[in-house]
XYZ file of C-alpha atoms in Angstrom:
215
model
C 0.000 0.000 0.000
C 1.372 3.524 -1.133
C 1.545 6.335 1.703
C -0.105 9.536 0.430
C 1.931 12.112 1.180
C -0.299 14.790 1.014
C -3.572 14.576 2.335
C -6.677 15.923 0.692
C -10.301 16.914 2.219
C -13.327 16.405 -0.060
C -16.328 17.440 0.840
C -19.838 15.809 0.477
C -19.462 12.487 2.332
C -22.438 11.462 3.983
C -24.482 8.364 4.329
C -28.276 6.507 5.079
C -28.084 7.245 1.846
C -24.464 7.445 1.335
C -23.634 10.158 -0.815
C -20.273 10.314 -2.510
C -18.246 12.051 -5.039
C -17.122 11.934 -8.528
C -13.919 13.291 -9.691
C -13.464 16.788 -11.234
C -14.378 20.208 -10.283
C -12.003 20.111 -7.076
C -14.057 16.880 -5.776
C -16.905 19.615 -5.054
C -19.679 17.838 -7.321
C -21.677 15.509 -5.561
C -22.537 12.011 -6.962
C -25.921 12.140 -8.951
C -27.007 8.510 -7.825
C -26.521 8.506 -4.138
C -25.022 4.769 -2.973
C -26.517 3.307 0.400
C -23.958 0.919 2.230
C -26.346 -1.682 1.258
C -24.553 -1.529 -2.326
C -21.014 -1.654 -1.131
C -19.122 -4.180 -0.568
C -18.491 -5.294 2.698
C -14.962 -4.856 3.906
C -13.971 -8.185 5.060
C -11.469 -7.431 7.822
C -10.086 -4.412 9.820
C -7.930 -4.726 12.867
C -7.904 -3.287 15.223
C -11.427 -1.534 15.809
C -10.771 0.744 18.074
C -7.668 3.318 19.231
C -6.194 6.435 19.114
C -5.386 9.127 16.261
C -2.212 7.783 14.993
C -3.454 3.836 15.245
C -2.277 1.781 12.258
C -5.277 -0.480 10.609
C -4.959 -3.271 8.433
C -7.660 -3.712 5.553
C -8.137 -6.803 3.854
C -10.575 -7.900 1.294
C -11.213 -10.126 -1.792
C -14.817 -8.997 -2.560
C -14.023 -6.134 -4.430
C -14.756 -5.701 -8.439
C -11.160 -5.451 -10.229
C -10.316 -1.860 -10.552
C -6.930 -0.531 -11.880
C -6.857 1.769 -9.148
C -7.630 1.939 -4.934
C -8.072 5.014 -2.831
C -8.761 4.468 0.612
C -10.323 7.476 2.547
C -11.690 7.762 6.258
C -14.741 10.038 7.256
C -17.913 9.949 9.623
C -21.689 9.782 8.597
C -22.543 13.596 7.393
C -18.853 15.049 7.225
C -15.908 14.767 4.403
C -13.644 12.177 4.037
C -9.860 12.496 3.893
C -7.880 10.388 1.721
C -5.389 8.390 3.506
C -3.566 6.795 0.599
C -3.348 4.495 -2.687
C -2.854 1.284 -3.897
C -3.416 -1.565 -6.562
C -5.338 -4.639 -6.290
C -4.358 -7.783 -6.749
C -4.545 -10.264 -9.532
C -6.995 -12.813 -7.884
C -9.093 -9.460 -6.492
C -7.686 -9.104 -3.361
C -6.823 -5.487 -1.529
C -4.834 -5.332 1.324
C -4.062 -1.658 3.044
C -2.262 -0.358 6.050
C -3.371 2.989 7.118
C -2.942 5.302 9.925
C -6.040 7.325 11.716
C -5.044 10.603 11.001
C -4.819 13.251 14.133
C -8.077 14.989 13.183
C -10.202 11.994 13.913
C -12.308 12.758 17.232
C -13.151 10.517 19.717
C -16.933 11.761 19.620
C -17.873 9.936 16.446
C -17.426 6.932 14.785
C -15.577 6.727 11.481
C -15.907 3.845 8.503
C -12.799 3.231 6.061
C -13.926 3.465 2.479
C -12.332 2.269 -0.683
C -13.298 3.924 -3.802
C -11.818 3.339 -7.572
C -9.447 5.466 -9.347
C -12.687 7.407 -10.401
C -13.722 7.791 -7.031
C -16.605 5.741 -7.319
C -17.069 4.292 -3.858
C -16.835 0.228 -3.886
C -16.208 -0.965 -0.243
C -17.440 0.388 2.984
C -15.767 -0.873 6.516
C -17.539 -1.540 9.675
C -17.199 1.387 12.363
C -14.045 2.423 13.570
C -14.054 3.784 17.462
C -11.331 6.135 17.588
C -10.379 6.827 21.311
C -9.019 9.915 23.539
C -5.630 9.311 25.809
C -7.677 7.096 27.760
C -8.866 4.673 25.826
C -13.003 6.012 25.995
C -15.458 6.998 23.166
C -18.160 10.019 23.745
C -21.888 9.419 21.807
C -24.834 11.038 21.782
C -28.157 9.289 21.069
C -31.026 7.924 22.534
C -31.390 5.138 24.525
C -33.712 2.848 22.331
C -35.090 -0.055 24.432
C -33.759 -3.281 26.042
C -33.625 -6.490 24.855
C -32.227 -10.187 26.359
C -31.097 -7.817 29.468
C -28.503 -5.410 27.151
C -29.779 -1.705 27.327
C -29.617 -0.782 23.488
C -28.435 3.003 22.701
C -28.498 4.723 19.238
C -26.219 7.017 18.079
C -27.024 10.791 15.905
C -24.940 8.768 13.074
C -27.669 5.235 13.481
C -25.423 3.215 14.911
C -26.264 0.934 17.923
C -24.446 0.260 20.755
C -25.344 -1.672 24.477
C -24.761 0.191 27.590
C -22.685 -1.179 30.695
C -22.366 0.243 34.261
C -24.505 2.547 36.152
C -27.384 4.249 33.968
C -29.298 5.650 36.691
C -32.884 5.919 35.905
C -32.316 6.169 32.522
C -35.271 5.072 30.475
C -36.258 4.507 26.689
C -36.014 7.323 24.704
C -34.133 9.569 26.913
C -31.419 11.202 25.048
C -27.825 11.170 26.490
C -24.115 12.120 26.127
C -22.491 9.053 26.971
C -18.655 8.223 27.792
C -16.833 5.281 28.656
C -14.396 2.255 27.120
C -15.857 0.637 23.756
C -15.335 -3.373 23.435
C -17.136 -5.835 22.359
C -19.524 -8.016 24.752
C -20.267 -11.668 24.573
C -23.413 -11.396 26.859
C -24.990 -8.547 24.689
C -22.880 -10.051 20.782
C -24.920 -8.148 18.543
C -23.463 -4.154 19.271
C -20.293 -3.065 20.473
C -20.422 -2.163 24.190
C -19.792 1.129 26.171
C -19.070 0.898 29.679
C -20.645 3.772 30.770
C -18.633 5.770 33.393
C -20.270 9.241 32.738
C -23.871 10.345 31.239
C -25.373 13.447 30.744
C -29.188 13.632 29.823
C -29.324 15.919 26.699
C -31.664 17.768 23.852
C -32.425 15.162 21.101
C -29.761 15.573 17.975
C -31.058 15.327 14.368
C -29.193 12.807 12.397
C -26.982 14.375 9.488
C -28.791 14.081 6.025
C -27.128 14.235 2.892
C -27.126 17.358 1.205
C -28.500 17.844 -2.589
C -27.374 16.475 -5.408
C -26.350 18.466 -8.120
């Protein structure tokens, strides 16, 4: 995988639907026919899940379509995405990438790696990515969204779910919260990753982002 030297910010990335960029026009146009993740290719692997700005992830995958060319970018639901670097794909179809979380990721969202083609037409789509603060805790805010085999279920402004650990207080369904605490994965609640909840502050309800126009 080639290091990009430079970085680049391109505006327009947003999601639920997903909209994405074509080329041209300083990367300002956004893509006519909005893609949903449901038409991207599942990234197959990404270790590790969840650190710091600075972490290095490996990428694999062999479900892509042969392309001549691979960017791989990183961005949240609703914001840009900055391109982290380049690459080629290999004869049999397979894509391997090591990239670093740049220092500008924020430990109050979650962030998906995406791979798009030399045109930047957007072909794979990663599963979350919990970037951290020094101490190893992710901040959310959502709503808490009901309970189900004992796991308190909370969803994120960007419609992601999580479960909640610790002390929750009297929290109820459909309070809204700013939550903090560690993010891991649970094997008594397997379906969500896990926040063990070690502060909470009741807040307004957030609107999700929504993609802006085409056009």
């Amino acid at each position: 995988m080639n290091r990009c030297p430079k970085r680049r910010f391109l505006p327009g990335f947003a999601a639920l639907p997903l909209l994405l960029l074509t080329a041209g026009a300083g990367f300002a146009q956004a893509h006519p026919n909005p893609a949903t993740p449901d038409s991207l290719r599942q990234i197959q692997t990404m270790e590790p899940r969840i650190g710091p700005p600075g972490t290095e992830v490996s990428l694999y995958t062999e479900n892509i379509p042969l392309q001549a060319r691979v960017v791989v970018g990183l961005g949240a639901i609703g914001t840009g995405f900055e391109e982290l670097g380049t690459g080629d794909q290999g004869e049999f179809g397979e894509i391997g990438a090591t990239v670093n979380v740049p220092e500008t990721a924020t430990w109050d969202r979650a962030v998906v790696f995406i791979i798009f083609n030399g045109n930047f037409a957007p072909t794979g789509l990663s599963d979350p990515f919990h970037v951290t603060d020094a101490d190893g805790r992710i901040q959310r805010t959502g709503t808490i969204s009901g309970q189900e085999n004992g796991c308190v279920t909370f969803q994120d402004r960007d419609g992601y779910f999580y479960t909640l650990a610790g002390d929750l207080g009297d929290a109820e369904t459909g309070d809204h919260f700013i939550v903090e605490g560690a993010a891991s994965r649970s094997v008594a609640c397997p379906n969500a990753d896990t926040i063990e909840v070690d502060r909470m502050e009741e807040t307004e309800p957030v609107e999700r982002p929504r993609p802006g126009p085409s056009g």
